[in-house]
Short mmCIF file of C-alpha atoms and ligand atoms in Angstrom, two decimals:
data_model
loop_
_atom_site.label_atom_id
_atom_site.label_comp_id
_atom_site.label_asym_id
_atom_site.label_seq_id
_atom_site.Cartn_x
_atom_site.Cartn_y
_atom_site.Cartn_z
CA MET A 1371 4.29 -41.44 -33.55
CA LEU A 1372 1.21 -40.55 -31.95
CA ASN A 1373 0.59 -44.57 -32.77
CA ILE A 1374 -3.41 -44.77 -32.61
CA LEU A 1375 -3.29 -48.37 -31.85
CA LEU A 1376 -0.63 -48.69 -29.57
CA LEU A 1377 -2.00 -45.25 -28.10
CA SER A 1378 -5.86 -47.61 -27.41
CA LEU A 1379 -4.25 -50.05 -25.41
CA LEU A 1380 -1.98 -48.39 -23.21
CA CYS A 1381 -5.32 -46.10 -22.58
CA SER A 1382 -6.66 -50.09 -20.42
CA PHE A 1383 -2.50 -49.93 -19.12
CA THR A 1384 -3.02 -49.85 -15.19
CA LEU A 1385 -0.04 -48.66 -13.04
CA ALA A 1386 1.83 -50.65 -10.76
CA PHE A 1387 0.89 -48.43 -7.84
CA PRO A 1388 -2.17 -46.73 -8.89
CA PHE A 1389 -2.99 -43.31 -6.22
CA GLN A 1390 -6.12 -42.59 -6.71
CA LEU A 1391 -7.33 -38.99 -5.40
CA PRO A 1392 -9.84 -38.88 -3.15
CA PHE A 1393 -11.34 -35.14 -3.62
CA LYS A 1394 -10.75 -34.06 -0.44
CA PHE A 1395 -11.36 -30.27 -1.51
CA SER A 1396 -14.46 -30.71 -0.69
CA SER A 1397 -14.91 -31.92 2.06
CA ASP A 1398 -11.42 -29.83 3.38
CA GLU A 1399 -12.47 -26.54 5.01
CA GLN A 1400 -9.16 -25.17 4.38
CA GLN A 1401 -9.38 -24.52 0.88
CA PRO A 1402 -11.10 -21.79 -0.55
CA LYS A 1403 -14.39 -22.43 -1.85
CA SER A 1404 -12.87 -21.56 -5.38
CA SER A 1405 -11.20 -24.51 -5.66
CA ILE A 1406 -13.66 -26.95 -5.08
CA HIS A 1407 -15.10 -26.51 -9.10
CA THR A 1408 -11.51 -26.79 -10.35
CA ILE A 1409 -12.05 -30.85 -9.21
CA SER A 1410 -15.87 -30.91 -9.15
CA GLU A 1411 -15.89 -29.31 -13.27
CA TYR A 1412 -12.56 -32.78 -13.82
CA PRO A 1413 -13.99 -35.20 -11.34
CA THR A 1414 -12.25 -37.98 -13.58
CA HIS A 1415 -9.11 -36.74 -13.11
CA THR A 1416 -6.39 -38.61 -11.59
CA LEU A 1417 -3.11 -38.73 -9.96
CA SER A 1418 -1.31 -42.14 -10.30
CA THR A 1419 2.54 -41.95 -7.41
CA ASN A 1420 4.94 -44.08 -7.83
CA SER A 1421 7.93 -43.27 -4.59
CA ILE A 1422 10.93 -43.74 -5.82
CA GLN A 1423 14.12 -45.64 -4.06
CA SER A 1424 15.55 -46.92 -6.07
CA LEU A 1425 17.36 -46.37 -9.45
CA GLY A 1426 20.42 -44.21 -8.06
CA LEU A 1427 19.35 -40.61 -9.72
CA GLU A 1428 19.30 -39.94 -6.04
CA LYS A 1429 20.55 -40.19 -2.15
CA PRO A 1430 17.69 -42.51 -0.88
CA GLU A 1431 16.92 -40.04 1.89
CA ILE A 1432 15.58 -37.38 -0.95
CA GLY A 1433 11.61 -38.13 -2.01
CA GLN A 1434 11.69 -38.76 -5.33
CA TYR A 1435 8.32 -39.61 -7.19
CA ALA A 1436 7.13 -40.17 -10.51
CA GLY A 1437 3.77 -40.94 -12.17
CA TYR A 1438 0.56 -39.64 -13.69
CA PHE A 1439 -1.63 -37.21 -13.98
CA LYS A 1440 -4.50 -38.71 -16.00
CA CYS A 1441 -7.39 -36.30 -17.98
CA GLY A 1442 -10.15 -38.70 -17.86
CA LEU A 1443 -12.89 -38.11 -20.62
CA THR A 1444 -9.73 -37.90 -23.00
CA GLU A 1445 -7.93 -39.96 -21.78
CA ASN A 1446 -4.78 -37.85 -21.29
CA ASN A 1447 -1.87 -39.14 -18.97
CA MET A 1448 1.41 -36.60 -18.55
CA PHE A 1449 3.95 -37.74 -16.73
CA TYR A 1450 5.74 -36.15 -14.22
CA TRP A 1451 8.56 -37.08 -12.06
CA PHE A 1452 9.77 -35.15 -8.96
CA PHE A 1453 12.27 -34.69 -6.58
CA GLU A 1454 12.28 -33.07 -2.92
CA SER A 1455 14.88 -30.52 -2.12
CA ARG A 1456 18.11 -31.83 -0.70
CA ASN A 1457 18.36 -29.12 1.90
CA ASN A 1458 14.85 -28.40 3.15
CA PRO A 1459 12.14 -30.21 1.37
CA ASP A 1460 9.33 -28.73 4.03
CA THR A 1461 10.92 -24.85 3.96
CA ASP A 1462 12.07 -25.04 0.65
CA PRO A 1463 10.78 -23.60 -2.95
CA LEU A 1464 9.11 -25.65 -5.44
CA ILE A 1465 9.81 -26.02 -9.28
CA LEU A 1466 7.79 -26.94 -12.03
CA TRP A 1467 10.57 -27.11 -15.00
CA LEU A 1468 9.67 -27.24 -18.12
CA THR A 1469 11.70 -28.29 -21.25
CA GLY A 1470 10.39 -26.75 -24.60
CA GLY A 1471 10.29 -28.48 -28.87
CA PRO A 1472 6.83 -28.28 -27.97
CA GLY A 1473 7.65 -32.46 -27.87
CA CYS A 1474 10.60 -32.91 -26.24
CA SER A 1475 10.79 -34.53 -22.81
CA SER A 1476 11.31 -32.09 -19.83
CA SER A 1477 13.41 -35.60 -18.66
CA TYR A 1478 15.74 -33.67 -21.53
CA GLY A 1479 16.17 -30.72 -18.25
CA LEU A 1480 16.34 -33.51 -15.91
CA PHE A 1481 19.00 -35.80 -17.25
CA PHE A 1482 20.96 -32.97 -19.24
CA GLU A 1483 21.37 -29.74 -17.77
CA LEU A 1484 19.90 -29.13 -14.20
CA GLY A 1485 18.24 -33.24 -12.31
CA PRO A 1486 19.71 -33.90 -10.27
CA SER A 1487 22.07 -37.16 -12.18
CA SER A 1488 23.00 -37.18 -15.80
CA ILE A 1489 23.36 -40.77 -17.20
CA ASP A 1490 26.95 -41.46 -19.28
CA VAL A 1491 27.42 -44.01 -21.72
CA ASN A 1492 27.65 -47.03 -19.59
CA LEU A 1493 23.92 -45.41 -18.44
CA LYS A 1494 24.87 -45.08 -15.59
CA PRO A 1495 23.47 -42.07 -13.11
CA VAL A 1496 27.04 -39.89 -12.45
CA TYR A 1497 25.27 -37.51 -10.21
CA ASN A 1498 24.84 -34.07 -10.02
CA ASN A 1499 26.59 -30.91 -7.50
CA PHE A 1500 24.85 -29.16 -9.20
CA SER A 1501 21.12 -29.85 -9.39
CA TRP A 1502 18.83 -27.61 -9.42
CA ASN A 1503 17.40 -29.66 -6.12
CA SER A 1504 20.22 -27.92 -4.09
CA ASN A 1505 17.86 -26.31 -2.59
CA ALA A 1506 14.49 -26.56 -4.09
CA SER A 1507 11.88 -29.77 -5.03
CA VAL A 1508 11.75 -30.17 -8.66
CA ILE A 1509 8.93 -31.44 -10.92
CA PHE A 1510 10.20 -32.68 -14.63
CA LEU A 1511 6.72 -33.04 -17.00
CA ASP A 1512 6.11 -34.42 -19.62
CA GLN A 1513 3.96 -32.13 -21.05
CA PRO A 1514 1.42 -31.96 -24.40
CA THR A 1515 0.80 -35.26 -24.16
CA GLY A 1516 2.73 -37.30 -26.99
CA THR A 1517 5.99 -35.63 -25.05
CA GLY A 1518 8.75 -37.88 -23.41
CA PHE A 1519 6.37 -40.88 -20.86
CA SER A 1520 3.40 -38.71 -21.61
CA TYR A 1521 0.85 -40.18 -23.92
CA GLY A 1522 -3.38 -40.20 -25.46
CA GLY A 1523 -5.74 -38.37 -25.38
CA ILE A 1524 -6.65 -35.33 -27.67
CA PRO A 1525 -3.06 -34.10 -28.79
CA ALA A 1526 -2.86 -30.27 -28.10
CA LEU A 1527 -2.88 -28.02 -30.97
CA SER A 1528 -1.58 -25.28 -29.63
CA THR A 1529 -0.08 -23.84 -26.65
CA ASP A 1530 -3.37 -22.00 -25.35
CA THR A 1531 -4.59 -26.26 -25.73
CA LEU A 1532 -1.81 -27.34 -23.67
CA THR A 1533 -1.66 -24.90 -20.82
CA GLN A 1534 -5.78 -25.25 -20.34
CA GLN A 1535 -4.05 -28.87 -18.93
CA ILE A 1536 -0.91 -27.99 -17.19
CA TYR A 1537 -2.28 -25.92 -14.43
CA VAL A 1538 -5.01 -28.48 -13.12
CA PHE A 1539 -2.10 -31.20 -12.98
CA ILE A 1540 -0.43 -28.15 -10.24
CA GLU A 1541 -4.04 -28.03 -8.82
CA PHE A 1542 -3.54 -31.78 -8.61
CA PHE A 1543 -0.07 -31.28 -7.33
CA PHE A 1544 -0.51 -29.48 -4.69
CA ASP A 1545 -3.10 -31.87 -3.85
CA ARG A 1546 -1.48 -34.94 -3.07
CA PHE A 1547 1.48 -32.87 -1.93
CA PRO A 1548 0.01 -30.37 0.71
CA ASN A 1549 1.82 -30.25 2.49
CA PHE A 1550 4.49 -28.12 -0.16
CA ARG A 1551 1.03 -25.93 -0.43
CA LYS A 1552 3.28 -22.97 2.09
CA ASN A 1553 6.15 -22.81 -0.25
CA LYS A 1554 6.60 -21.06 -2.19
CA PHE A 1555 6.38 -21.93 -6.53
CA HIS A 1556 7.90 -21.01 -8.74
CA ILE A 1557 7.55 -21.81 -13.02
CA ALA A 1558 10.73 -22.23 -15.33
CA GLY A 1559 11.85 -23.31 -18.83
CA GLU A 1560 13.45 -23.62 -21.73
CA SER A 1561 12.96 -22.83 -25.19
CA TYR A 1562 9.04 -22.92 -26.40
CA ALA A 1563 8.15 -23.04 -22.44
CA GLY A 1564 8.62 -18.85 -24.19
CA HIS A 1565 5.49 -19.67 -24.91
CA TYR A 1566 4.58 -21.97 -22.06
CA ILE A 1567 5.34 -20.15 -19.51
CA PRO A 1568 3.89 -16.62 -20.70
CA ASN A 1569 0.41 -18.39 -22.05
CA LEU A 1570 0.13 -20.96 -19.04
CA LEU A 1571 0.47 -17.72 -16.66
CA HIS A 1572 -2.75 -15.74 -18.57
CA GLN A 1573 -4.53 -18.74 -17.97
CA LEU A 1574 -4.25 -18.79 -15.12
CA LYS A 1575 -4.65 -14.96 -14.58
CA LYS A 1576 -8.10 -16.09 -16.62
CA ASN A 1577 -9.32 -18.71 -14.38
CA TRP A 1578 -8.48 -17.56 -11.36
CA HIS A 1579 -12.14 -17.91 -9.12
CA THR A 1580 -10.49 -21.70 -9.46
CA ILE A 1581 -6.77 -20.93 -8.63
CA THR A 1582 -5.51 -22.01 -5.01
CA PHE A 1583 -2.41 -21.24 -5.62
CA LYS A 1584 -0.29 -18.55 -6.20
CA VAL A 1585 2.69 -18.39 -9.00
CA GLU A 1586 5.76 -16.85 -7.16
CA SER A 1587 7.87 -16.24 -9.91
CA VAL A 1588 8.82 -17.42 -13.98
CA LEU A 1589 12.22 -18.62 -15.42
CA ILE A 1590 12.61 -18.43 -19.16
CA GLY A 1591 15.90 -19.45 -20.36
CA ASN A 1592 16.53 -18.92 -24.15
CA GLY A 1593 13.31 -18.74 -24.71
CA ILE A 1594 11.48 -18.38 -27.91
CA ILE A 1595 8.95 -15.33 -26.41
CA ASP A 1596 8.58 -13.11 -29.25
CA PRO A 1597 9.43 -14.44 -32.11
CA LEU A 1598 8.65 -10.96 -34.28
CA ILE A 1599 11.95 -9.43 -32.77
CA GLN A 1600 13.83 -12.31 -31.87
CA ILE A 1601 14.42 -14.12 -35.39
CA GLY A 1602 15.72 -10.76 -35.83
CA ALA A 1603 18.87 -11.92 -34.22
CA TYR A 1604 19.79 -14.78 -36.20
CA GLU A 1605 22.32 -12.17 -38.00
CA PRO A 1606 23.28 -10.77 -35.38
CA MET A 1607 24.50 -13.74 -34.04
CA ALA A 1608 25.59 -15.26 -37.04
CA CYS A 1609 27.47 -12.09 -38.31
CA GLY A 1610 29.69 -11.21 -35.79
CA LYS A 1611 27.86 -9.29 -33.84
CA ALA A 1612 26.80 -10.47 -31.09
CA GLY A 1613 29.75 -11.03 -29.13
CA TYR A 1614 31.09 -13.51 -30.36
CA LYS A 1615 32.88 -14.47 -33.94
CA LYS A 1616 31.86 -13.31 -37.56
CA LEU A 1617 30.91 -17.16 -38.99
CA LEU A 1618 29.02 -15.95 -42.77
CA ASN A 1619 30.76 -13.95 -45.30
CA ASP A 1620 29.00 -10.12 -46.02
CA SER A 1621 26.92 -11.55 -48.95
CA ASP A 1622 25.15 -13.67 -46.70
CA CYS A 1623 24.96 -11.75 -44.02
CA GLN A 1624 22.88 -9.08 -46.21
CA TYR A 1625 20.85 -11.98 -47.76
CA MET A 1626 19.53 -13.23 -43.68
CA ILE A 1627 18.76 -9.03 -43.28
CA ASP A 1628 16.45 -8.93 -46.22
CA LYS A 1629 14.96 -12.43 -45.52
CA TYR A 1630 14.33 -10.75 -42.06
CA GLU A 1631 12.63 -7.29 -43.81
CA VAL A 1632 10.19 -10.35 -45.17
CA PHE A 1633 9.67 -12.06 -42.66
CA LYS A 1634 8.79 -8.93 -40.22
CA LYS A 1635 5.51 -8.14 -42.59
CA TYR A 1636 3.73 -11.84 -42.44
CA ASP A 1637 4.68 -12.03 -38.70
CA LYS A 1638 3.65 -8.38 -38.04
CA PHE A 1639 0.71 -9.45 -39.67
CA CYS A 1640 0.09 -12.51 -37.86
CA TYR A 1641 0.33 -10.90 -34.39
CA ILE A 1642 -2.21 -7.90 -35.51
CA THR A 1643 -4.47 -10.35 -37.14
CA GLY A 1644 -3.64 -14.07 -35.74
CA GLU A 1645 -4.32 -14.91 -39.23
CA LEU A 1646 -3.43 -18.79 -39.71
CA TYR A 1647 -1.56 -17.45 -43.50
CA SER A 1648 0.58 -14.95 -41.54
CA CYS A 1649 1.74 -17.05 -39.16
CA VAL A 1650 1.95 -20.18 -41.16
CA HIS A 1651 4.46 -18.13 -44.13
CA ALA A 1652 6.09 -16.23 -41.77
CA ARG A 1653 7.60 -19.52 -40.11
CA LYS A 1654 8.32 -20.58 -43.48
CA LEU A 1655 10.22 -18.04 -44.00
CA GLY A 1656 11.34 -17.55 -40.29
CA LYS A 1657 13.61 -21.42 -41.11
CA GLU A 1658 14.35 -19.35 -44.67
CA ILE A 1659 16.55 -16.74 -43.14
CA SER A 1660 18.78 -19.50 -41.00
CA GLU A 1661 20.06 -20.70 -44.73
CA PRO A 1662 23.23 -19.27 -45.01
CA PHE A 1663 23.68 -20.32 -41.28
CA ASN A 1664 22.51 -24.15 -41.94
CA LYS A 1665 25.46 -25.17 -43.92
CA LEU A 1666 27.88 -24.49 -42.23
CA ASN A 1667 26.56 -27.53 -39.78
CA LEU A 1668 26.71 -25.61 -36.37
CA ASN A 1669 25.48 -26.38 -33.23
CA PRO A 1670 22.53 -24.25 -33.59
CA TYR A 1671 22.52 -24.39 -29.80
CA ASP A 1672 25.91 -23.18 -29.33
CA ILE A 1673 28.14 -21.86 -31.75
CA ARG A 1674 31.10 -22.74 -30.31
CA LYS A 1675 30.58 -26.48 -31.86
CA LYS A 1676 30.08 -28.72 -34.64
CA CYS A 1677 26.48 -30.68 -35.11
CA ILE A 1678 28.28 -34.10 -34.35
CA ALA A 1679 25.69 -35.89 -33.04
CA ASN A 1680 22.89 -37.31 -35.18
CA THR A 1681 19.92 -36.32 -33.11
CA SER A 1682 17.87 -33.48 -33.44
CA ASP A 1683 19.69 -32.20 -30.74
CA CYS A 1684 23.55 -32.05 -31.69
CA TYR A 1685 25.20 -33.15 -28.72
CA LEU A 1686 26.54 -36.62 -28.34
CA GLU A 1687 26.72 -36.14 -24.19
CA SER A 1688 21.92 -36.08 -24.01
CA GLN A 1689 22.09 -40.01 -26.20
CA ALA A 1690 22.43 -42.12 -22.98
CA ILE A 1691 19.64 -40.29 -22.04
CA ASP A 1692 17.05 -42.31 -24.70
CA LYS A 1693 18.52 -45.59 -24.00
CA TYR A 1694 18.31 -45.30 -20.61
CA LEU A 1695 15.06 -44.56 -20.26
CA ASN A 1696 14.05 -47.58 -22.07
CA LEU A 1697 16.02 -49.52 -20.06
CA PRO A 1698 12.40 -51.92 -18.66
CA GLU A 1699 13.58 -52.22 -14.81
CA VAL A 1700 13.81 -48.11 -15.17
CA LYS A 1701 10.27 -47.71 -17.52
CA SER A 1702 9.28 -50.46 -14.11
CA VAL A 1703 10.00 -48.57 -11.07
CA ILE A 1704 9.04 -45.36 -12.95
CA GLY A 1705 6.07 -46.97 -13.48
CA VAL A 1706 5.84 -46.36 -17.24
CA SER A 1707 4.29 -49.15 -19.33
CA GLN A 1708 6.94 -51.34 -20.91
CA ASN A 1709 5.27 -51.13 -24.54
CA LEU A 1710 5.56 -47.06 -24.73
CA GLU A 1711 8.92 -46.06 -25.69
CA PHE A 1712 11.24 -42.91 -24.61
CA LYS A 1713 12.17 -41.31 -27.42
CA MET A 1714 14.13 -37.03 -25.73
CA CYS A 1715 11.37 -35.05 -28.52
CA ASN A 1716 8.57 -36.28 -31.17
CA ASP A 1717 8.25 -34.03 -33.98
CA GLU A 1718 4.23 -35.58 -33.95
CA VAL A 1719 3.72 -33.57 -31.35
CA ALA A 1720 5.09 -29.92 -33.16
CA LYS A 1721 3.28 -30.48 -36.27
CA PRO A 1722 -0.40 -28.40 -35.01
CA PHE A 1723 2.17 -26.24 -33.32
CA GLU A 1724 3.71 -25.94 -36.79
CA TRP A 1725 0.10 -26.07 -38.63
CA TYR A 1726 -1.08 -24.16 -36.68
CA GLY A 1727 1.61 -21.05 -36.70
CA ASP A 1728 1.85 -21.35 -32.64
CA ASN A 1729 5.80 -20.72 -33.47
CA MET A 1730 5.03 -17.22 -34.27
CA ARG A 1731 2.55 -16.11 -32.61
CA PRO A 1732 3.68 -12.98 -29.74
CA SER A 1733 3.98 -14.36 -26.07
CA GLN A 1734 5.41 -11.37 -24.15
CA GLN A 1735 2.27 -9.67 -24.12
CA TYR A 1736 1.32 -11.75 -20.91
CA LEU A 1737 4.47 -11.53 -19.57
CA LYS A 1738 4.02 -7.74 -19.53
CA GLU A 1739 0.40 -8.90 -18.21
CA ALA A 1740 2.44 -10.21 -15.31
CA LEU A 1741 4.58 -8.14 -14.96
CA GLU A 1742 2.28 -5.10 -14.84
CA VAL A 1743 -1.14 -6.50 -13.83
CA ASP A 1744 0.02 -9.30 -11.38
CA ASN A 1745 3.58 -7.95 -10.03
CA THR A 1746 4.63 -11.65 -10.85
CA PRO A 1747 9.07 -11.53 -11.27
CA VAL A 1748 10.28 -12.53 -14.59
CA LEU A 1749 13.58 -13.54 -15.20
CA ILE A 1750 14.90 -14.05 -18.46
CA TYR A 1751 18.54 -15.62 -19.00
CA SER A 1752 19.84 -16.54 -22.26
CA GLY A 1753 23.03 -18.24 -22.59
CA ASP A 1754 24.99 -16.20 -25.25
CA LYS A 1755 25.84 -18.55 -27.93
CA ASP A 1756 23.35 -19.95 -28.66
CA TYR A 1757 21.72 -18.89 -32.34
CA LEU A 1758 18.40 -19.94 -32.80
CA CYS A 1759 18.22 -18.16 -28.75
CA GLY A 1760 19.99 -15.44 -29.25
CA TRP A 1761 20.46 -12.68 -26.52
CA ILE A 1762 20.47 -9.44 -27.80
CA GLY A 1763 16.94 -11.02 -28.98
CA LEU A 1764 15.99 -11.48 -25.80
CA LEU A 1765 17.04 -8.41 -23.73
CA GLU A 1766 15.51 -6.47 -26.96
CA VAL A 1767 12.61 -8.48 -26.27
CA CYS A 1768 13.08 -7.80 -22.65
CA ASP A 1769 13.31 -3.21 -23.46
CA LYS A 1770 10.18 -3.59 -25.84
CA LEU A 1771 7.96 -4.92 -22.87
CA LYS A 1772 8.35 -1.61 -21.94
CA TYR A 1773 8.26 -2.08 -18.19
CA GLU A 1774 7.95 0.70 -16.19
CA GLY A 1775 12.10 1.91 -15.95
CA PHE A 1776 13.75 -1.46 -17.38
CA VAL A 1777 15.25 0.31 -20.59
CA LYS A 1778 16.69 3.34 -19.43
CA GLN A 1779 18.68 0.77 -16.68
CA PRO A 1780 22.41 -0.54 -17.27
CA ILE A 1781 23.92 -4.16 -17.32
CA GLN A 1782 25.75 -5.37 -15.21
CA ASN A 1783 28.26 -7.88 -14.01
CA TRP A 1784 26.73 -10.65 -12.55
CA ILE A 1785 29.44 -12.31 -10.34
CA THR A 1786 28.81 -15.48 -8.46
CA LEU A 1787 29.01 -16.03 -5.18
CA ASP A 1788 32.35 -17.82 -5.60
CA GLY A 1789 33.30 -14.65 -7.22
CA GLU A 1790 33.18 -15.15 -10.84
CA LEU A 1791 32.05 -13.51 -13.91
CA ALA A 1792 29.86 -15.55 -15.17
CA GLY A 1793 27.69 -13.05 -17.16
CA GLN A 1794 25.45 -9.23 -17.37
CA VAL A 1795 22.17 -8.49 -16.23
CA LYS A 1796 19.62 -6.07 -16.25
CA ASN A 1797 16.89 -5.42 -14.01
CA TYR A 1798 14.34 -2.72 -13.41
CA LYS A 1799 12.48 -4.43 -10.23
CA LYS A 1800 10.66 -7.25 -10.78
CA LEU A 1801 12.36 -7.01 -14.09
CA THR A 1802 14.99 -9.07 -15.05
CA PHE A 1803 17.46 -10.35 -17.92
CA VAL A 1804 21.28 -12.32 -17.42
CA ARG A 1805 23.36 -12.76 -20.41
CA VAL A 1806 25.08 -16.13 -19.39
CA PHE A 1807 29.10 -16.27 -20.44
CA LYS A 1808 30.32 -19.11 -22.41
CA ALA A 1809 26.42 -20.80 -22.02
CA GLY A 1810 24.68 -21.80 -25.73
CA HIS A 1811 20.97 -22.99 -25.38
CA MET A 1812 20.91 -25.71 -22.64
CA VAL A 1813 22.88 -22.98 -19.86
CA PRO A 1814 22.89 -25.22 -16.61
CA PHE A 1815 24.32 -27.63 -19.41
CA ASP A 1816 27.64 -25.33 -20.18
CA GLN A 1817 27.11 -23.65 -16.88
CA PRO A 1818 25.98 -25.75 -14.18
CA ARG A 1819 27.52 -23.62 -11.17
CA ASN A 1820 26.62 -20.52 -12.09
CA SER A 1821 22.89 -21.38 -12.95
CA LEU A 1822 23.29 -22.94 -9.85
CA ASP A 1823 24.21 -19.53 -8.06
CA LEU A 1824 21.66 -18.47 -10.81
CA LEU A 1825 18.87 -19.94 -9.80
CA ASN A 1826 18.92 -19.63 -6.38
CA ARG A 1827 19.59 -16.57 -5.95
CA TRP A 1828 16.69 -15.97 -8.12
CA ILE A 1829 14.01 -17.82 -5.43
CA ASN A 1830 16.12 -15.60 -3.25
CA GLY A 1831 14.49 -12.81 -3.83
CA ASP A 1832 18.06 -11.83 -5.29
CA TYR A 1833 16.80 -9.81 -8.59
CA THR A 1834 19.74 -7.46 -9.58
CA LEU A 1835 22.21 -10.12 -8.41
CA SER A 1836 23.55 -7.81 -6.48
CA ASN A 1837 23.52 -8.88 -3.08
C1 NAG B 3322 21.76 -24.55 -0.11
O1 NAG B 3322 21.28 -26.01 0.04
C2 NAG B 3322 22.67 -26.16 0.94
C3 NAG B 3322 22.57 -28.34 0.28
O2 NAG B 3322 22.28 -28.63 -0.28
C4 NAG B 3322 22.56 -25.52 2.18
O3 NAG B 3322 24.54 -26.19 2.73
C5 NAG B 3322 22.60 -24.37 2.10
O4 NAG B 3322 22.51 -23.54 3.50
C6 NAG B 3322 21.11 -23.84 1.81
N1 NAG B 3322 21.74 -22.26 1.06
C7 NAG B 3322 20.27 -22.26 1.00
C8 NAG B 3322 20.49 -20.34 1.10
O5 NAG B 3322 19.23 -22.60 1.61
C1 NAG B 3323 30.52 -32.86 -6.02
O1 NAG B 3323 31.02 -33.18 -4.45
C2 NAG B 3323 31.63 -33.66 -3.97
C3 NAG B 3323 32.05 -33.17 -1.91
O2 NAG B 3323 31.91 -32.17 -2.19
C4 NAG B 3323 32.36 -33.86 -4.11
O3 NAG B 3323 33.31 -35.18 -3.57
C5 NAG B 3323 32.61 -34.83 -6.07
O4 NAG B 3323 34.22 -34.32 -6.30
C6 NAG B 3323 31.87 -33.27 -6.31
N1 NAG B 3323 32.13 -34.17 -8.00
C7 NAG B 3323 31.67 -32.86 -9.25
C8 NAG B 3323 32.04 -33.38 -10.55
O5 NAG B 3323 32.47 -31.85 -8.85
C1 NAG B 3324 29.43 -16.67 -49.41
O1 NAG B 3324 29.59 -17.67 -48.93
C2 NAG B 3324 29.07 -18.61 -49.62
C3 NAG B 3324 28.94 -19.67 -48.88
O2 NAG B 3324 28.25 -19.97 -47.98
C4 NAG B 3324 29.02 -18.96 -51.25
O3 NAG B 3324 28.64 -19.27 -51.67
C5 NAG B 3324 29.72 -17.44 -51.61
O4 NAG B 3324 30.52 -17.58 -52.78
C6 NAG B 3324 29.37 -16.24 -50.49
N1 NAG B 3324 30.57 -15.01 -51.67
C7 NAG B 3324 31.16 -14.51 -51.13
C8 NAG B 3324 31.14 -12.35 -51.92
O5 NAG B 3324 31.87 -14.75 -50.86
C1 NAG B 3325 21.09 -40.30 -39.30
O1 NAG B 3325 19.77 -40.80 -38.56
C2 NAG B 3325 19.15 -40.51 -39.90
C3 NAG B 3325 17.87 -41.90 -39.23
O2 NAG B 3325 17.65 -42.05 -38.57
C4 NAG B 3325 19.71 -42.24 -40.68
O3 NAG B 3325 18.69 -42.02 -41.11
C5 NAG B 3325 21.19 -41.53 -40.92
O4 NAG B 3325 22.13 -42.34 -41.80
C6 NAG B 3325 21.99 -40.97 -40.06
N1 NAG B 3325 23.17 -40.53 -40.13
C7 NAG B 3325 24.48 -41.34 -40.01
C8 NAG B 3325 25.49 -40.91 -40.18
O5 NAG B 3325 24.79 -41.91 -38.69
#
């Protein structure tokens, strides 16, 4: 909860090992002049860093840091956790990971999906051989504030206001860890990051004159990018038209089709005019489409499973994470206030996004812009047992981007370097769509080995997954 009293107390809290950034840009001749603005525009911002040796999440020789990016004027404190590559941090790419929600911590990605360790029921780390930091350094950022260990400030009201904060964080990160500047920098995320990432790219474009880094590529897993199309994938996902058995009877399926037609009218209007009511109403109708599916009590992130756990995500395996991150010794090592209670997802953060109808607004136009104008490679991957961001919807999103010759390309098998048939791939030049077999919304959780194959090939520039 965004408790006002608690937050004002926390704002005066000082980190155990504060690292105040000297503003080096103006004196450092290697920095482009334009970057001076970036920093001098925000003279009250700081980035704190704790070096972490204990906890046992990663081998001690691997660099590990956590801290806060603080936007001084608004007392906005964004928490990040950074793991250097297990292979060669000097040359391996750098990845910024963003979990969605809005309001779900990137620690979910870290501990449940793709970080160096997961947490078992005894709250002990379990080493992950397929961590995404096998061949890349990975930053996990809790955003917007109110999410995970991030706190304070003015809550983000929309994707647009949020992404304005993220890019300044990235600037500070490179200033604090300048050795990573020369490495390729990718932005990856999941679910609501289908909104965050395209908007962030647009934000970078708008602010190009102050940006001192380049985005090599973006990766979006089961993202909500183009809701007008993607909400239309609920019915086929539940009604046996997407490679999985039919879960609902004909009348329920027809109900979903009919509801979607009504939804479409409002969401189209939302797309065209941006008018608040139509976006908010589209959101309501979008939820109603799912009523028959919800009655099944299946896990909407993985239709093969029942929703067993009493949490926002239906998974028992994720329940230890909140407990682990609330351990006093963990908080103290990563430099987090003992007063701050960690919750994997904070519904309060999502509320302003709901009020703005942010969810049902389009983001695909910014991916198109990134592809066509900036030539930025885009990977859209989708676990094919996810109901919420169904793979056939995402394939249609890619097709309808009308990116050069993409739509005409054949779908091919994705065979991992270990020889496993792991999914299907469609690619043209810089745009790649991947259907991941036997995976739900959280692909690296279900397919750790295959997701690492996908990541490593992608960051090595194998956009066709055929090499
Ligand atoms: C990936 O990292 C592993 C060790 O973590 C190393 O053996 C392998 O050569 C690396 N691959 C690439 C392509 O860098
Ligand atoms: C991880 O890799 C190590 C070394 O190859 C191996 O001993 C261990 O069994 C692996 N763990 C899992 C869970 O696969
Ligand atoms: C379809 O299933 C619903 C339960 O979700 C049930 O109420 C309804 O009667 C069924 N309709 C038909 C035609 O079987
Ligand atoms: C699930 O959680 C809610 C809210 O925390 C609680 O009211 C409810 O009793 C819980 N149900 C079960 C079965 O644990």
